[in-house]
Amino acid sequence: MAGGTLLIAGFIALFVRNGPANIGIAGFLWETEKAKAATASLAGIFKSRWIYVGGFGISACTMAIAGTATWVIPAYITVHSMPIADAALIGTLMGISQVFFLVVGGYAADHLGKALMIKIGAALALLVAISFTVGTAQPISFTWMILLALFSGVALFGGGAIFSLLSEKYPDELATAAVGFAEIFGILSTFISPWVMGVVIHTTGGSFSSAFLAFAIAEAVLLVVIVAMARESAAVASNSVVGSASRS
């Protein structure tokens, strides 16, 4: 695989060019590039609440995925004495669930309001956290372990709406940067969520239910923040822009 990667990288370095100017069309600019003014400021991204709505929305998704992917299988093995041989099955079902609900959520985002989708996604991520809190606090059958694994991917239901929302709320020259900054929230949550849960497990002497409870509390806080920040009137709906009064 490493050899193939190097081969492709060499091919790109030799034959791929940055743009028309690099293949002899001097002074060429795409029309969108000509139209862009130097007035767009990255600081404007953070003056709008929508970067935080998108960022916390991503955090709700990635916190759920990272937390469950890291600790569900160890919890099943430790709390419910699940055979180690079944770990691959649970992990596979969780992965399939994530893909399924991400696709379904992407389709739903084309028909529902983006802000509403993000709120629903955060609420479902909280529900996942609660379900695993309960599922690690009391004995459950292997069938229920499978059902929880299949349900876990619903935390990604709102993921498909986040980037669309930011693209709608920011002008073209800021939308891509806004998406990139929002992703940083998710990346941080991917590291923080499993780490905090691990700290809770260690300090409580191995209580997985306490770890998932901490995870649920964090998801609840994110849900409250998202609901509070993502309010918009019917007049604003989906056609407003950052820089105008309606997108602030």
Tab-separated table of C-alpha atoms in Angstrom:
chain	number	residue	atom	x	y	z
A	1	MET	CA	0.000	0.000	0.000
A	2	ALA	CA	2.835	2.399	0.821
A	3	GLY	CA	4.439	1.657	-2.555
A	4	GLY	CA	1.198	2.366	-4.376
A	5	THR	CA	0.787	5.638	-2.505
A	6	LEU	CA	4.292	6.727	-3.518
A	7	LEU	CA	3.613	5.754	-7.127
A	8	ILE	CA	0.434	7.846	-7.267
A	9	ALA	CA	2.169	10.760	-5.542
A	10	GLY	CA	4.948	10.652	-8.143
A	11	PHE	CA	2.422	10.572	-10.969
A	12	ILE	CA	0.610	13.603	-9.531
A	13	ALA	CA	3.862	15.522	-9.059
A	14	LEU	CA	4.873	14.900	-12.683
A	15	PHE	CA	1.641	15.421	-14.553
A	16	VAL	CA	-0.887	17.390	-12.461
A	17	ARG	CA	-0.799	21.164	-12.730
A	18	ASN	CA	-2.405	23.768	-10.499
A	19	GLY	CA	-4.465	25.558	-13.130
A	20	PRO	CA	-4.678	27.049	-16.638
A	21	ALA	CA	-1.761	29.399	-16.013
A	22	ASN	CA	0.505	26.389	-15.454
A	23	ILE	CA	-0.286	24.929	-18.867
A	24	GLY	CA	0.474	28.101	-20.827
A	25	ILE	CA	-2.656	30.241	-20.555
A	26	ALA	CA	-1.046	33.272	-18.983
A	27	GLY	CA	-3.180	35.562	-16.850
A	28	PHE	CA	-6.171	33.216	-16.854
A	29	LEU	CA	-8.625	33.503	-13.972
A	30	TRP	CA	-11.896	31.701	-13.420
A	31	GLU	CA	-14.869	34.036	-13.323
A	32	THR	CA	-15.569	33.218	-9.686
A	33	GLU	CA	-12.002	34.189	-8.841
A	34	LYS	CA	-12.386	37.541	-10.585
A	35	ALA	CA	-15.566	38.225	-8.698
A	36	LYS	CA	-14.095	37.576	-5.281
A	37	ALA	CA	-13.265	40.726	-3.415
A	38	ALA	CA	-10.710	41.174	-0.669
A	39	THR	CA	-13.478	42.159	1.709
A	40	ALA	CA	-14.167	38.641	3.023
A	41	SER	CA	-12.605	38.241	6.452
A	42	LEU	CA	-12.104	34.985	8.314
A	43	ALA	CA	-13.022	36.845	11.474
A	44	GLY	CA	-16.510	37.175	10.027
A	45	ILE	CA	-16.942	33.419	10.365
A	46	PHE	CA	-16.760	33.594	14.144
A	47	LYS	CA	-19.031	36.605	14.407
A	48	SER	CA	-21.915	34.439	13.252
A	49	ARG	CA	-23.511	31.905	15.587
A	50	TRP	CA	-23.815	29.372	12.774
A	51	ILE	CA	-20.167	28.312	13.001
A	52	TYR	CA	-20.860	27.243	16.586
A	53	VAL	CA	-24.124	25.532	15.677
A	54	GLY	CA	-22.299	23.547	13.001
A	55	GLY	CA	-19.266	22.894	15.187
A	56	PHE	CA	-21.279	21.692	18.167
A	57	GLY	CA	-23.462	19.652	15.816
A	58	ILE	CA	-20.376	17.868	14.506
A	59	SER	CA	-19.159	17.439	18.081
A	60	ALA	CA	-22.410	15.739	19.079
A	61	CYS	CA	-21.952	13.243	16.241
A	62	THR	CA	-18.242	12.548	16.644
A	63	MET	CA	-18.432	12.431	20.436
A	64	ALA	CA	-21.024	9.664	20.137
A	65	ILE	CA	-19.114	7.756	17.483
A	66	ALA	CA	-15.734	7.984	19.238
A	67	GLY	CA	-17.159	7.151	22.656
A	68	THR	CA	-19.138	4.134	21.518
A	69	ALA	CA	-16.457	2.827	19.142
A	70	THR	CA	-13.885	2.927	21.949
A	71	TRP	CA	-15.836	1.684	24.946
A	72	VAL	CA	-18.890	-0.340	23.911
A	73	ILE	CA	-17.030	-3.558	23.141
A	74	PRO	CA	-14.869	-3.430	26.317
A	75	ALA	CA	-18.072	-2.738	28.268
A	76	TYR	CA	-19.842	-5.708	26.719
A	77	ILE	CA	-16.889	-7.975	27.483
A	78	THR	CA	-16.424	-6.712	31.044
A	79	VAL	CA	-20.001	-6.117	32.171
A	80	HIS	CA	-21.875	-8.764	30.199
A	81	SER	CA	-19.110	-11.349	29.743
A	82	MET	CA	-19.482	-11.243	25.979
A	83	PRO	CA	-17.087	-13.679	24.255
A	84	ILE	CA	-14.169	-11.841	22.679
A	85	ALA	CA	-14.908	-13.672	19.440
A	86	ASP	CA	-18.142	-11.684	19.138
A	87	ALA	CA	-16.355	-8.332	19.250
A	88	ALA	CA	-15.919	-8.248	15.473
A	89	LEU	CA	-19.649	-8.770	14.949
A	90	ILE	CA	-20.573	-5.911	17.274
A	91	GLY	CA	-17.995	-3.604	15.727
A	92	THR	CA	-19.168	-4.422	12.206
A	93	LEU	CA	-22.807	-3.811	13.080
A	94	MET	CA	-21.935	-0.459	14.626
A	95	GLY	CA	-20.055	0.553	11.484
A	96	ILE	CA	-22.923	-0.495	9.207
A	97	SER	CA	-25.335	1.415	11.430
A	98	GLN	CA	-23.258	4.587	11.125
A	99	VAL	CA	-23.177	4.409	7.326
A	100	PHE	CA	-26.898	3.649	7.115
A	101	PHE	CA	-28.037	6.523	9.309
A	102	LEU	CA	-25.605	8.962	7.714
A	103	VAL	CA	-27.078	8.151	4.286
A	104	VAL	CA	-30.657	8.358	5.573
A	105	GLY	CA	-29.861	11.634	7.310
A	106	GLY	CA	-28.319	13.044	4.144
A	107	TYR	CA	-31.510	12.255	2.258
A	108	ALA	CA	-33.664	13.757	5.008
A	109	ALA	CA	-31.547	16.927	4.982
A	110	ASP	CA	-32.740	17.575	1.419
A	111	HIS	CA	-36.330	17.686	2.637
A	112	LEU	CA	-36.147	19.123	6.164
A	113	GLY	CA	-34.688	22.321	7.559
A	114	LYS	CA	-30.937	22.049	8.164
A	115	ALA	CA	-31.064	23.616	11.633
A	116	LEU	CA	-33.895	21.279	12.600
A	117	MET	CA	-31.892	18.301	11.378
A	118	ILE	CA	-28.926	19.283	13.532
A	119	LYS	CA	-31.174	19.552	16.592
A	120	ILE	CA	-32.689	16.138	15.862
A	121	GLY	CA	-29.209	14.661	15.373
A	122	ALA	CA	-28.008	15.999	18.728
A	123	ALA	CA	-31.126	14.642	20.430
A	124	LEU	CA	-30.543	11.213	18.873
A	125	ALA	CA	-26.883	11.279	19.963
A	126	LEU	CA	-28.115	11.919	23.512
A	127	LEU	CA	-30.524	9.006	23.164
A	128	VAL	CA	-27.643	6.741	22.105
A	129	ALA	CA	-25.672	7.796	25.176
A	130	ILE	CA	-28.658	7.112	27.449
A	131	SER	CA	-29.299	3.714	25.871
A	132	PHE	CA	-25.730	2.579	26.503
A	133	THR	CA	-25.804	4.012	30.021
A	134	VAL	CA	-28.799	1.825	30.770
A	135	GLY	CA	-27.332	-1.072	28.783
A	136	THR	CA	-24.175	-1.106	30.889
A	137	ALA	CA	-25.931	-0.535	34.222
A	138	GLN	CA	-28.000	-3.719	34.147
A	139	PRO	CA	-27.794	-7.205	32.651
A	140	ILE	CA	-28.956	-7.482	29.033
A	141	SER	CA	-29.058	-10.360	26.579
A	142	PHE	CA	-26.811	-10.689	23.546
A	143	THR	CA	-29.820	-9.814	21.380
A	144	TRP	CA	-30.080	-6.471	23.133
A	145	MET	CA	-26.342	-5.924	22.683
A	146	ILE	CA	-26.833	-6.371	18.947
A	147	LEU	CA	-29.855	-4.065	18.885
A	148	LEU	CA	-27.964	-1.323	20.722
A	149	ALA	CA	-25.078	-1.688	18.288
A	150	LEU	CA	-27.476	-1.368	15.351
A	151	PHE	CA	-29.055	1.697	16.964
A	152	SER	CA	-25.758	3.431	17.780
A	153	GLY	CA	-25.283	4.888	14.306
A	154	VAL	CA	-28.407	7.043	14.643
A	155	ALA	CA	-26.120	9.612	16.299
A	156	LEU	CA	-24.974	10.500	12.770
A	157	PHE	CA	-28.476	11.218	11.497
A	158	GLY	CA	-27.954	14.990	11.568
A	159	GLY	CA	-24.445	14.876	10.110
A	160	GLY	CA	-25.563	15.323	6.529
A	161	ALA	CA	-27.175	18.684	7.285
A	162	ILE	CA	-24.233	20.396	8.961
A	163	PHE	CA	-22.063	21.232	5.970
A	164	SER	CA	-25.147	22.170	3.937
A	165	LEU	CA	-26.221	24.562	6.662
A	166	LEU	CA	-22.836	26.285	6.748
A	167	SER	CA	-22.817	26.535	2.957
A	168	GLU	CA	-26.191	28.259	3.111
A	169	LYS	CA	-25.371	30.580	5.988
A	170	TYR	CA	-22.024	31.862	4.669
A	171	PRO	CA	-21.132	33.506	1.355
A	172	ASP	CA	-19.141	31.437	-1.129
A	173	GLU	CA	-15.787	32.955	-0.177
A	174	LEU	CA	-16.248	31.989	3.488
A	175	ALA	CA	-18.271	28.766	3.317
A	176	THR	CA	-15.344	26.400	2.743
A	177	ALA	CA	-13.318	27.937	5.560
A	178	ALA	CA	-16.351	27.798	7.848
A	179	VAL	CA	-16.733	24.083	7.161
A	180	GLY	CA	-13.037	23.557	7.928
A	181	PHE	CA	-13.223	25.409	11.230
A	182	ALA	CA	-16.381	23.519	12.192
A	183	GLU	CA	-14.593	20.234	11.561
A	184	ILE	CA	-12.007	21.202	14.175
A	185	PHE	CA	-14.755	20.962	16.794
A	186	GLY	CA	-15.431	17.388	15.691
A	187	ILE	CA	-11.761	16.422	15.639
A	188	LEU	CA	-11.305	17.667	19.198
A	189	SER	CA	-14.398	15.773	20.353
A	190	THR	CA	-13.063	12.600	18.761
A	191	PHE	CA	-10.085	12.741	21.125
A	192	ILE	CA	-11.756	14.220	24.186
A	193	SER	CA	-14.790	11.908	24.398
A	194	PRO	CA	-12.974	8.538	24.729
A	195	TRP	CA	-10.340	10.106	26.976
A	196	VAL	CA	-12.867	11.562	29.438
A	197	MET	CA	-14.795	8.293	29.489
A	198	GLY	CA	-11.552	6.447	30.162
A	199	VAL	CA	-10.751	8.778	33.056
A	200	VAL	CA	-14.208	8.148	34.531
A	201	ILE	CA	-13.784	4.374	34.182
A	202	HIS	CA	-10.399	4.562	35.901
A	203	THR	CA	-11.492	6.826	38.758
A	204	THR	CA	-14.660	4.826	39.455
A	205	GLY	CA	-12.829	1.518	39.536
A	206	GLY	CA	-14.208	0.245	36.233
A	207	SER	CA	-17.758	1.625	36.085
A	208	PHE	CA	-18.713	1.702	32.412
A	209	SER	CA	-22.202	2.948	33.228
A	210	SER	CA	-20.671	6.009	34.916
A	211	ALA	CA	-18.565	6.651	31.832
A	212	PHE	CA	-21.580	6.476	29.541
A	213	LEU	CA	-23.506	8.676	31.963
A	214	ALA	CA	-20.769	11.311	31.647
A	215	PHE	CA	-21.051	10.909	27.891
A	216	ALA	CA	-24.834	11.430	28.128
A	217	ILE	CA	-24.396	14.571	30.239
A	218	ALA	CA	-22.006	16.025	27.671
A	219	GLU	CA	-24.458	15.244	24.861
A	220	ALA	CA	-27.278	16.880	26.859
A	221	VAL	CA	-25.228	20.058	27.277
A	222	LEU	CA	-24.491	20.135	23.541
A	223	LEU	CA	-28.178	19.645	22.748
A	224	VAL	CA	-29.197	22.557	24.973
A	225	VAL	CA	-26.556	24.821	23.421
A	226	ILE	CA	-27.511	23.836	19.860
A	227	VAL	CA	-31.236	24.353	20.473
A	228	ALA	CA	-30.554	27.757	22.049
A	229	MET	CA	-28.260	28.932	19.238
A	230	ALA	CA	-30.034	27.454	16.214
A	231	ARG	CA	-33.299	29.322	16.622
A	232	GLU	CA	-34.465	31.139	13.517
A	233	SER	CA	-37.769	32.668	12.526
A	234	ALA	CA	-39.883	31.367	9.681
A	235	ALA	CA	-38.931	34.444	7.673
A	236	VAL	CA	-35.240	33.618	7.955
A	237	ALA	CA	-35.645	29.891	7.202
A	238	SER	CA	-33.081	28.810	4.634
A	239	ASN	CA	-32.476	31.817	2.397
A	240	SER	CA	-30.545	34.168	4.668
A	241	VAL	CA	-26.829	35.060	4.458
A	242	VAL	CA	-24.004	35.908	6.874
A	243	GLY	CA	-23.275	39.550	6.429
A	244	SER	CA	-26.974	40.405	6.307
A	245	ALA	CA	-29.060	40.831	9.439
A	246	SER	CA	-30.771	37.499	8.904
A	247	ARG	CA	-27.682	35.353	9.065
A	248	SER	CA	-26.105	36.724	12.195
